[in-house]
Structures are given as C-alpha cells and as structure tokens.
Short mmCIF file of C-alpha atoms in Angstrom, two decimals:
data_model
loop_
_atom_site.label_atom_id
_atom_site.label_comp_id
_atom_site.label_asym_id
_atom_site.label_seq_id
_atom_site.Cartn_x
_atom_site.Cartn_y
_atom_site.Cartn_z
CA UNK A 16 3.35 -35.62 39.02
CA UNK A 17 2.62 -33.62 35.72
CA UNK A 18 5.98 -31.89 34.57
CA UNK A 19 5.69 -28.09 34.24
CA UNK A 20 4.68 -27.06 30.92
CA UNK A 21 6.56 -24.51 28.79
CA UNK A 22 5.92 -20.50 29.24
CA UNK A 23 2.92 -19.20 27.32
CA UNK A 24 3.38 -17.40 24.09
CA UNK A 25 -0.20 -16.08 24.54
CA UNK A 26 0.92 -12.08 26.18
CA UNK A 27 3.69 -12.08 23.70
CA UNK A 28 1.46 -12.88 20.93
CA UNK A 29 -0.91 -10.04 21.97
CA UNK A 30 1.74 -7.51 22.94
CA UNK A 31 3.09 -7.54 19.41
CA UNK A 32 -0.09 -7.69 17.74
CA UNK A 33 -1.28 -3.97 19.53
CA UNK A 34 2.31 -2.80 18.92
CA UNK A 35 2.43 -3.62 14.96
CA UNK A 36 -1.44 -2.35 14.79
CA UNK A 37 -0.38 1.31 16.28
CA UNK A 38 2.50 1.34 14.27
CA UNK A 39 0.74 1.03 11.19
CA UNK A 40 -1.93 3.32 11.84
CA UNK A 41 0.37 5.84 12.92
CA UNK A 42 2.82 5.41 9.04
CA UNK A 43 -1.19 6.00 7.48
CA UNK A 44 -1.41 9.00 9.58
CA UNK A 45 1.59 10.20 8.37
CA UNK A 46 1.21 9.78 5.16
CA UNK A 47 -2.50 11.54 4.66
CA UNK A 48 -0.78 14.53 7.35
CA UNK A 49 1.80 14.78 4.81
CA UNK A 50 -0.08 14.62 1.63
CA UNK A 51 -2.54 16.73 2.93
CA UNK A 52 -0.34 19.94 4.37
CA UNK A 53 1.44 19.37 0.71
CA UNK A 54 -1.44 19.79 -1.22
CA UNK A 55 -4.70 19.90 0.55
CA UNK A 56 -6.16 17.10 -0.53
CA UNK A 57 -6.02 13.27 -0.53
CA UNK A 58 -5.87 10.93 -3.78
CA UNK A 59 -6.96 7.62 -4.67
CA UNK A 60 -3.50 5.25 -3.31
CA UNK A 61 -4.87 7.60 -0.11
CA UNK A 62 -8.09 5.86 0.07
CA UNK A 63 -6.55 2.38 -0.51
CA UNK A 64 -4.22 2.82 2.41
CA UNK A 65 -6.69 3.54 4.94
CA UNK A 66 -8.71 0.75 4.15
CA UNK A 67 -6.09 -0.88 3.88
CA UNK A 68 -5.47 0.25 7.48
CA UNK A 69 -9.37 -0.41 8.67
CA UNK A 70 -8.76 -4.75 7.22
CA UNK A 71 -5.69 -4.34 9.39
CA UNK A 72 -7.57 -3.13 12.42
CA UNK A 73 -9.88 -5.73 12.23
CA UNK A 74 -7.67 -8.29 11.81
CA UNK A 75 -5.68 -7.50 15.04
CA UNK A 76 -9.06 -7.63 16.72
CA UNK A 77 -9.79 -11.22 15.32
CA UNK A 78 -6.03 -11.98 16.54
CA UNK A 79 -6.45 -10.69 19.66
CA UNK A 80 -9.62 -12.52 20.52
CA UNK A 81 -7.53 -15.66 19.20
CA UNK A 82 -5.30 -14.92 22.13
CA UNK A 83 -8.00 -14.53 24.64
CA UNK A 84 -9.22 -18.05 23.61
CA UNK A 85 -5.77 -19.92 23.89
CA UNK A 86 -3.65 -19.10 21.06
CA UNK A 87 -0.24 -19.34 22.53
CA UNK A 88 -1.00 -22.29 24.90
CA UNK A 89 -0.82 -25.75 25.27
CA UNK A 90 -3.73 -27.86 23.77
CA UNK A 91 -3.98 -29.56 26.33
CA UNK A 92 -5.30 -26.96 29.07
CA UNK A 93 -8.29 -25.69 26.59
CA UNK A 94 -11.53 -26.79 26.80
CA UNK A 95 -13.55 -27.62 23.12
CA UNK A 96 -14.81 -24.59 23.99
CA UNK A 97 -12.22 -22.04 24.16
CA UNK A 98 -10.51 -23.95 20.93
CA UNK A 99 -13.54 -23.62 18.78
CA UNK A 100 -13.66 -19.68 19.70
CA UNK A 101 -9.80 -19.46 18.70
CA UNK A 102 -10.39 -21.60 15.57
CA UNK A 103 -13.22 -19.12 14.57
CA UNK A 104 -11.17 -16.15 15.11
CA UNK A 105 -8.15 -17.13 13.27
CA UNK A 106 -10.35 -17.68 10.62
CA UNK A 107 -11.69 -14.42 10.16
CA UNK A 108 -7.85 -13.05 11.18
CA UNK A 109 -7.00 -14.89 8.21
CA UNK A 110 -9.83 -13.74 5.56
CA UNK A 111 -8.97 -10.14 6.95
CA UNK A 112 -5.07 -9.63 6.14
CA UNK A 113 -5.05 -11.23 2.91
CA UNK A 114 -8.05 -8.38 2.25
CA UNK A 115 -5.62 -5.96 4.22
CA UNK A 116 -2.80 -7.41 2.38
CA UNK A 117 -4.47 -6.54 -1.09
CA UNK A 118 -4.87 -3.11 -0.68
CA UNK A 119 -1.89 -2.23 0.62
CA UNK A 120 -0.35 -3.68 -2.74
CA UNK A 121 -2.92 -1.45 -4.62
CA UNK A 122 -2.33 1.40 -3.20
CA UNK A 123 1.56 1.34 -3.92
CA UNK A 124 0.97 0.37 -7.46
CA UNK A 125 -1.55 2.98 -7.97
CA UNK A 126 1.13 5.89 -6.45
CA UNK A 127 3.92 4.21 -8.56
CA UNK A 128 1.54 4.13 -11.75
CA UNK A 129 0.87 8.33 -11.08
CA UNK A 130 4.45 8.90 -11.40
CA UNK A 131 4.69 7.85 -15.23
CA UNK A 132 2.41 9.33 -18.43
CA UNK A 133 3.96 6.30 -20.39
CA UNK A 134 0.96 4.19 -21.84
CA UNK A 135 3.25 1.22 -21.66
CA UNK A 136 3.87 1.64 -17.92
CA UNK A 137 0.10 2.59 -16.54
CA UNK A 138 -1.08 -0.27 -18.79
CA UNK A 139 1.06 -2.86 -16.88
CA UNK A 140 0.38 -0.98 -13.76
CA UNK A 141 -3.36 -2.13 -14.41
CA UNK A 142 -2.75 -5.46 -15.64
CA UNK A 143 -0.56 -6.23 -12.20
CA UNK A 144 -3.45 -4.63 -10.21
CA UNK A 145 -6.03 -6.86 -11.52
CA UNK A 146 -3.68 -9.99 -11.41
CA UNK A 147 -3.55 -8.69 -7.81
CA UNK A 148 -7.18 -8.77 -7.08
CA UNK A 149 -8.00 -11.82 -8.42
CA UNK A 150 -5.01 -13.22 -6.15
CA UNK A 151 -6.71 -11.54 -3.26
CA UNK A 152 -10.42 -13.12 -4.82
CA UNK A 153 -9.33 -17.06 -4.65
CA UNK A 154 -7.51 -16.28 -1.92
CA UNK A 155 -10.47 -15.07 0.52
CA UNK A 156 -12.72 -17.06 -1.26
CA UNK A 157 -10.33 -20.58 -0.47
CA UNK A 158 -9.28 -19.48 2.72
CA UNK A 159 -13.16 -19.35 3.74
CA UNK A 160 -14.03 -23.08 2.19
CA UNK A 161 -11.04 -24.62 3.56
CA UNK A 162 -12.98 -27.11 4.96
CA UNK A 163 -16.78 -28.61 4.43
CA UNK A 164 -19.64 -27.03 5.26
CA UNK A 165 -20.83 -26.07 7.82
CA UNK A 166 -18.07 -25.48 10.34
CA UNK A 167 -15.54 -24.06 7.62
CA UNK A 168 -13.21 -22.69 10.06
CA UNK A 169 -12.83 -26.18 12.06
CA UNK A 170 -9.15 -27.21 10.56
CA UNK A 171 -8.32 -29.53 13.93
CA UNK A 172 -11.55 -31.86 13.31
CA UNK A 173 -13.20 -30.96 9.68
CA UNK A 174 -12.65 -32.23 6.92
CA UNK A 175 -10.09 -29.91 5.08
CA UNK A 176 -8.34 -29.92 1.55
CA UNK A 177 -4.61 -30.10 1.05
CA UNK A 178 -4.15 -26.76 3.51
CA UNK A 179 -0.52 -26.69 3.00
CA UNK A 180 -0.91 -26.53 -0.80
CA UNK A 181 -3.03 -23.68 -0.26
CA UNK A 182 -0.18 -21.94 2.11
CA UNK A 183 2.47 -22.75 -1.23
CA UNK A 184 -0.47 -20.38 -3.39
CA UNK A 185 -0.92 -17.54 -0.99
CA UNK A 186 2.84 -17.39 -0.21
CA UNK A 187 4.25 -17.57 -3.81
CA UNK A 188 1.69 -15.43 -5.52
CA UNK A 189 2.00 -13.19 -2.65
CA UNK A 190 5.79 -12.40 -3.24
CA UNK A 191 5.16 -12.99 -6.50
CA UNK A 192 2.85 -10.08 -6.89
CA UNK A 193 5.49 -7.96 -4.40
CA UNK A 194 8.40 -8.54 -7.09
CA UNK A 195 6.01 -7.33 -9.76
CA UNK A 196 5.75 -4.21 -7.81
CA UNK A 197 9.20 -3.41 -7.18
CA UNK A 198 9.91 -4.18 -10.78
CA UNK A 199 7.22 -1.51 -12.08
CA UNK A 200 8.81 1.13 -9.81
CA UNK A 201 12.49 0.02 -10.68
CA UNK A 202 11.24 0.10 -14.37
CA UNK A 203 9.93 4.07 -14.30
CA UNK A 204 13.26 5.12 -11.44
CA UNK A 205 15.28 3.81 -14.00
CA UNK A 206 14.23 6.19 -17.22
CA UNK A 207 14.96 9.25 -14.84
CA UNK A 208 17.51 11.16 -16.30
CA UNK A 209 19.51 12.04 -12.95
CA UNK A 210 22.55 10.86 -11.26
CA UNK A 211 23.34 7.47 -9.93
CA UNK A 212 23.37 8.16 -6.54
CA UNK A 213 19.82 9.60 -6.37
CA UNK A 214 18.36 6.88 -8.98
CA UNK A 215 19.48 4.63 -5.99
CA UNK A 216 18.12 6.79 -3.19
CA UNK A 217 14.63 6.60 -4.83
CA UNK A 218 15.25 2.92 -5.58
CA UNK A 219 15.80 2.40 -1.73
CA UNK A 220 11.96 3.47 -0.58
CA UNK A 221 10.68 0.85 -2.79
CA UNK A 222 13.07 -2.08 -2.60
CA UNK A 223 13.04 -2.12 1.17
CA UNK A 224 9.68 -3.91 0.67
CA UNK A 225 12.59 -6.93 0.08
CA UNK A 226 12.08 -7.37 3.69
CA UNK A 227 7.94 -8.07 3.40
CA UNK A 228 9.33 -10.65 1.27
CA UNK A 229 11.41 -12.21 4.08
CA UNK A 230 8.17 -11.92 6.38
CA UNK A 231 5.82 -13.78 4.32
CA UNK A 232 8.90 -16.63 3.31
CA UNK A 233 9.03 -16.67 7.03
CA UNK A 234 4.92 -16.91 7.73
CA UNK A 235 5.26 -19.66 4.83
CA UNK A 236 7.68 -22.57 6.20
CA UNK A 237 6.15 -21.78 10.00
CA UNK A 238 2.49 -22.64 8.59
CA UNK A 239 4.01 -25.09 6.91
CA UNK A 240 5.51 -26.61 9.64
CA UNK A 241 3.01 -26.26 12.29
CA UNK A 242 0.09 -27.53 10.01
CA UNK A 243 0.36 -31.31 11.33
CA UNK A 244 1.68 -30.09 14.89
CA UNK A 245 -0.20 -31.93 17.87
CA UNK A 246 -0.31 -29.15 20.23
CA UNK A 247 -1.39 -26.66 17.10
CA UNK A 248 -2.84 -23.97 19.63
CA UNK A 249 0.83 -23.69 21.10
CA UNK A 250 3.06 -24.09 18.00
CA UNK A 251 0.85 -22.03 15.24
CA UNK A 252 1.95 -18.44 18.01
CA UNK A 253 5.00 -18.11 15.50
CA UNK A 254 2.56 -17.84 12.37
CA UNK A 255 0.89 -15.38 14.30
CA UNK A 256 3.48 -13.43 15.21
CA UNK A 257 4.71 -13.77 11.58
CA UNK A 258 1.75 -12.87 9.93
CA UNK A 259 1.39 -9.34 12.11
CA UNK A 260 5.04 -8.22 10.65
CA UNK A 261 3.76 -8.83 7.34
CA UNK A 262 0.99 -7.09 7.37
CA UNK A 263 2.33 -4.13 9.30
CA UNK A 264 5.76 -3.97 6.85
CA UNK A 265 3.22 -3.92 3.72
CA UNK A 266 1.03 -1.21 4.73
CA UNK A 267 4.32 0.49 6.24
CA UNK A 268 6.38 0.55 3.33
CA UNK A 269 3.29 1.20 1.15
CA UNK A 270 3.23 4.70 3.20
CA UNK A 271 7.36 5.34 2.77
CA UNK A 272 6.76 6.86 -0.62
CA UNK A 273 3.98 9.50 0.40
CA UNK A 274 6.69 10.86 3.18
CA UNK A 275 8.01 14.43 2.76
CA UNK A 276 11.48 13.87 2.44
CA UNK A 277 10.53 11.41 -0.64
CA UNK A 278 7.81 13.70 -1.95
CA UNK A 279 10.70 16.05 -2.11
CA UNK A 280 13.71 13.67 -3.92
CA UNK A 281 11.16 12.91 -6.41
CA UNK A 282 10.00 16.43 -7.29
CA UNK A 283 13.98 17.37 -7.28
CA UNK A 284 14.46 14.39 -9.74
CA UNK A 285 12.11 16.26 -11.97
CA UNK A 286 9.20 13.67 -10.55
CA UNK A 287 5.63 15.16 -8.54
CA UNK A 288 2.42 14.53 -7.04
CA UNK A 289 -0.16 16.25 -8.01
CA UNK A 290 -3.77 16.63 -9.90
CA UNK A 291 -5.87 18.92 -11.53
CA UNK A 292 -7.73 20.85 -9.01
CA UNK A 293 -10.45 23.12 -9.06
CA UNK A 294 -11.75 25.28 -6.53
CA UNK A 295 -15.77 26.29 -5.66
CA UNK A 296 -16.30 28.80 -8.45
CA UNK A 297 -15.28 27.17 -10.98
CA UNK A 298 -11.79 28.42 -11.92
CA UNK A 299 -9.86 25.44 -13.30
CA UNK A 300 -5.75 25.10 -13.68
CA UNK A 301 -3.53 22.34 -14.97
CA UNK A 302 0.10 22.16 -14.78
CA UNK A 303 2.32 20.40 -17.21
CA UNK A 304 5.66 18.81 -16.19
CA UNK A 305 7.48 20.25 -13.37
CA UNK A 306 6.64 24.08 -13.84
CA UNK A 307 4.33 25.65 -11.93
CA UNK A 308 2.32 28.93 -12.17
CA UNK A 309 -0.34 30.78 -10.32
CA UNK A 310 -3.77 31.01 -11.15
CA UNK A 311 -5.48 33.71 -9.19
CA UNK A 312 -9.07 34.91 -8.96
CA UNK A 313 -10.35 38.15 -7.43
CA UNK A 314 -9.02 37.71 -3.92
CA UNK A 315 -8.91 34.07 -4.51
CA UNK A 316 -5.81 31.99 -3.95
CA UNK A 317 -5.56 28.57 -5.31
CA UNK A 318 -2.57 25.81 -4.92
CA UNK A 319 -1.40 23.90 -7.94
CA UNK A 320 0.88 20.77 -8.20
CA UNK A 321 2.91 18.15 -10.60
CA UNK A 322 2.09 15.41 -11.32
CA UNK A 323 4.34 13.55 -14.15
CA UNK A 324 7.75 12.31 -14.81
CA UNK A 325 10.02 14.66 -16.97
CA UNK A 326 13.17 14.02 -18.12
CA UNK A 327 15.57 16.08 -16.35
CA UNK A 328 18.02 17.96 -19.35
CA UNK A 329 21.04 16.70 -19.93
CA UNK A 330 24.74 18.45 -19.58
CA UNK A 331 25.64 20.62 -22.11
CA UNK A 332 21.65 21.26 -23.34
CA UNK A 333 20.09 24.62 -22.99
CA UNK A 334 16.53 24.65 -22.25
CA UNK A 335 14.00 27.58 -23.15
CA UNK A 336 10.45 27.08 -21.03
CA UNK A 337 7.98 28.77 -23.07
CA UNK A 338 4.64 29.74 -21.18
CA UNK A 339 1.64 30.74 -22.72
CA UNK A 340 -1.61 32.25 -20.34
CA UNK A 341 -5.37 32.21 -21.78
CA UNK A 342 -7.94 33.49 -20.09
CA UNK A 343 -11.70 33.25 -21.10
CA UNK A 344 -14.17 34.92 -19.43
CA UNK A 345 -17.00 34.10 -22.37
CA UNK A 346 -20.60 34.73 -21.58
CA UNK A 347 -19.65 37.80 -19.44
CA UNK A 348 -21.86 39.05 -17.52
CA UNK A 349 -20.88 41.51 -15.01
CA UNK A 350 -17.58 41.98 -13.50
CA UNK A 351 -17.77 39.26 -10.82
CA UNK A 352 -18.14 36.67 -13.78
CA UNK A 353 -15.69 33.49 -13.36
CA UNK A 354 -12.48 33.99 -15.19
CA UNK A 355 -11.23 30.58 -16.46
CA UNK A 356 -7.15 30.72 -16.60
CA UNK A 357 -5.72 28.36 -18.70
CA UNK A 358 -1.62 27.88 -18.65
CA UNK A 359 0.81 25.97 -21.27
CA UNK A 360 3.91 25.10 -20.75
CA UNK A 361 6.36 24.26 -23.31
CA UNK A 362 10.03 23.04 -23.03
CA UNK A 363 12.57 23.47 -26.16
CA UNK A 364 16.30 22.11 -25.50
CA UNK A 365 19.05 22.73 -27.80
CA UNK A 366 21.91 20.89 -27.35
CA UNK A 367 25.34 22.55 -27.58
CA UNK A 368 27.90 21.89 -30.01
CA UNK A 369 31.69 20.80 -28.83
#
C-alpha cells in the first residue's frame, strides 16, 4: 500500500497570496488618502505606486490560478494537464512582479529625488532609475525566453538556459538596485541640519526596506534550491510564498514615506511635499522653502505647499525671512480680470558673535 503523502501547501499558498495582495492595496490606499486630504492632489511617485499596485494584482491572480492547477502538491497526483496550466501561470506570475517590482522601486526614488533641489542628487536619482529599468527590461524580456520557442514557459520538459544563473541576476541586481535606493535617501537625510535623533527617525522609514532585502535573499537560495527538485510542483510553494512577501514589503515600504506622521517629521525637519499648483482661472502661486503664504482671488481660496529641502538654522544664528508680494493684473479689462499673485521669499541669517 502507497504511504500517505505529506499535507498540501496548496491553501496555504493561496491564503497568503490574498492576504499580502489586500495588504498592499490597502498601504496604496493610504498613501493617495493621505496625500490627497494633504494637498488635494496626487503626484507622479502616486501614479507609479498604483501601477505598481495593478502588476501586483495581476500577479496574485496568475499565482492563484498556479494554485488551482497544483502548485503546492505532489507531482505525482497531477495530470500533464493541470502541470502545463500551473507552468503557464507561474510564468506570467513571474513576468508580472518583476514589472510590479520595478515600479515600486521608481516610485520611491522618484519621492526621495522631490525632496532635494541639489543637481548632484536628482541627477543620480535619474541615473539609478534608468539602471533600474533596464534591470526590469532584461529581466522580463529573459524571464519570457527562458526556454525555446514555442512553449517558453515549459521549464520541467523544454529546453531551458542556465535558469539558476538567471535567478543569481534578478536576485543581485535586485538588492543591488534596493541598496542604491537607501543610499540616495541616506545621502539627502544626512545634509539635514537637525538633531541626531530625528536624522535617525527619518532614516528608519527608508532603511526598513533592509527587510525586502532579506525577502528576495530568501526567494533567491529557495529557487535556487528547488530548481533541480523532482517533485518541483510541491517544493517550488516556498518560492511562492517568498516571492508574495517581496513584492508586498516593496510596494509597502514604498508607501511608508507618503504616511502622515512622516509627511509631518519631514516638513518639521524643514523638508515638504509639494508643487506648483494652479487653480481654473488662472491664478498661479509658488512657494519657496518652507514658508508659506496665501494667495487669494475674489472669493477664491487656493492651497499651497513645500516642496524642497532647507537647511534648518543653526544655534546661535538669527534669521530675517524677507517676503516680497507682486501682483499683475496687465491687460485689465474690467474688474473681474485674473489677478496673477506672485510671492518671494527670502531668508538672511546672521550668525551671532560669542
């Protein structure tokens, strides 16, 4: 008689696939709630995370159906069938988080290269982001032609290249591209001039992307180890399962920064989000630094926020904020013409004298 086989892994599999998707989608709702009751309106790194969010949605889906189809369960009680279907959806699961993957990175970067006006630091902050496309370009693009034409997704039967080299690539440039990340946000936290102890609180939100790291080290040696495993529809459940918390902690700790009690250490550290905003008549305003003003036209109310790093003054400095207020109304007309405000804000410190 047959010994009993081990428990599936298949409902586990499944259960924490649904549970990482929700959790994600509810850090991007979050964030755009947040950024939007702040200041109304949503910004590029915005964009970035919710498509980040719709590759992530997907991919669960493609996981999922991988479940339905055996992933999680012995080899040996699927039919050809059911194993081609799982092969073909872990192939598009695959395709789907490194695109998922990608623009979770981007949209980080991009809030992390808003915080600086430094050349030096936004020029970086665009070489890493295309160094981090092209990763996500040959990744897709080798991760689709794994194996010959036609049936690229066959890895049990095809003919495949060196697949565990190609896991050493995606995992390496992948934390590779995470440490470049951190390192542009330590890099502008750093040149705050504030106290220790909140230099380190703002270093926290990014650094705890140390533990997406972890995950994809972790979703590295299991694909590594279950690549020439004979019951591969059993074993690869821990790659899986692996490959969920990575993409969930990436597109979590992407959002972290966009919270309100961040949004509000880094405008007390003399950092802010904001943009040049206009509103439907025309009126324009601008603020400069951390000061902000009101621009107002005839019954018209219109929000204004920061967006740069300033250095905070240091002890024993006075500082005089000098505000100047220009308002052109050229090409009048009649009284309900569009009055343009424009406001300039200047900042003179003196240091004192022991």
């Amino acid at each position: 008689m047959q010994p009993e086989l081990k428990n599936t892994w298949t409902p586990a599999v499944n259960v924490l696939t649904w549970f990482m998707l929700v959790t994600a989608i509810l850090s991007v709702l979050t964030r755009l709630g947040t950024k939007y009751f702040i200041f109304r309106k949503w910004t590029l790194d915005d964009g970035l995370a919710a498509t980040s969010t719709m590759l992530c949605i997907g991919q669960s889906i493609a996981v999922s159906l991988a479940t339905a189809n055996g992933l999680g369960q012995h080899r040996e009680m699927l039919s050809d069938l059911k194993i081609e279907s799982m092969m073909k959806a872990e192939y598009a699961a695959t395709i789907l988080f490194i695109a998922s993957i990608c623009f979770s990175k981007l949209s980080l970067l991009v809030f992390i290269r808003n915080l600086t006006p430094a050349s030096l630091d936004r020029r970086f902050a665009l070489v890493l982001g295309i160094l981090i496309g092209l990763w996500a370009i040959t990744s897709i693009f080798t991760a689709a032609f794994q194996c010959h034409l036609p049936q690229t997704w066959n890895y049990l039967h095809g003919t495949c290249f060196d697949r565990a080299a190609w896991w050493n690539y995606l995992g390496v440039t992948n934390i590779l591209s995470e440490a470049g990340i951190m390192g542009q946000a330590l890099l502008v936290i750093v040149r705050i001039q504030t106290d220790l102890s909140r230099k380190a609180s703002l270093s926290s939100v990014f650094l705890i992307r140390v533990i997406l790291i972890i995950a994809i080290i972790c979703q590295l040696l299991y694909a590594r180890q279950t690549l020439s495993s004979a019951d591969s529809t059993y074993d690869t459940w821990v790659v899986a399962v692996s490959t969920q918390v990575a993409q969930t902690l990436s597109i979590v700790t992407a959002c972290s920064p966009q919270f309100k009690p961040f949004l509000d250490n880094l405008q007390s550290s003399g950092m802010g989000i904001g943009m040049t905003s206009s509103n439907n008549y025309g009126s324009k305003h601008r603020t400069y630094g951390v000061s902000t003003f009101k621009a107002s036209r005839r019954n018209q109310d219109t929000r204004s926020e920061t967006h740069e790093l300033v250095p905070m003054p240091h002890e024993g400095t006075n500082q005089t904020i000098i505000t100047s207020t220009r308002e052109d109304d050229t090409e009048s007309q009649s009284s309900q013409t569009n009055i343009i405000m424009e406001t300039r804000t200047w900042t003179v410190t003196e240091a004192l004298e022991n």
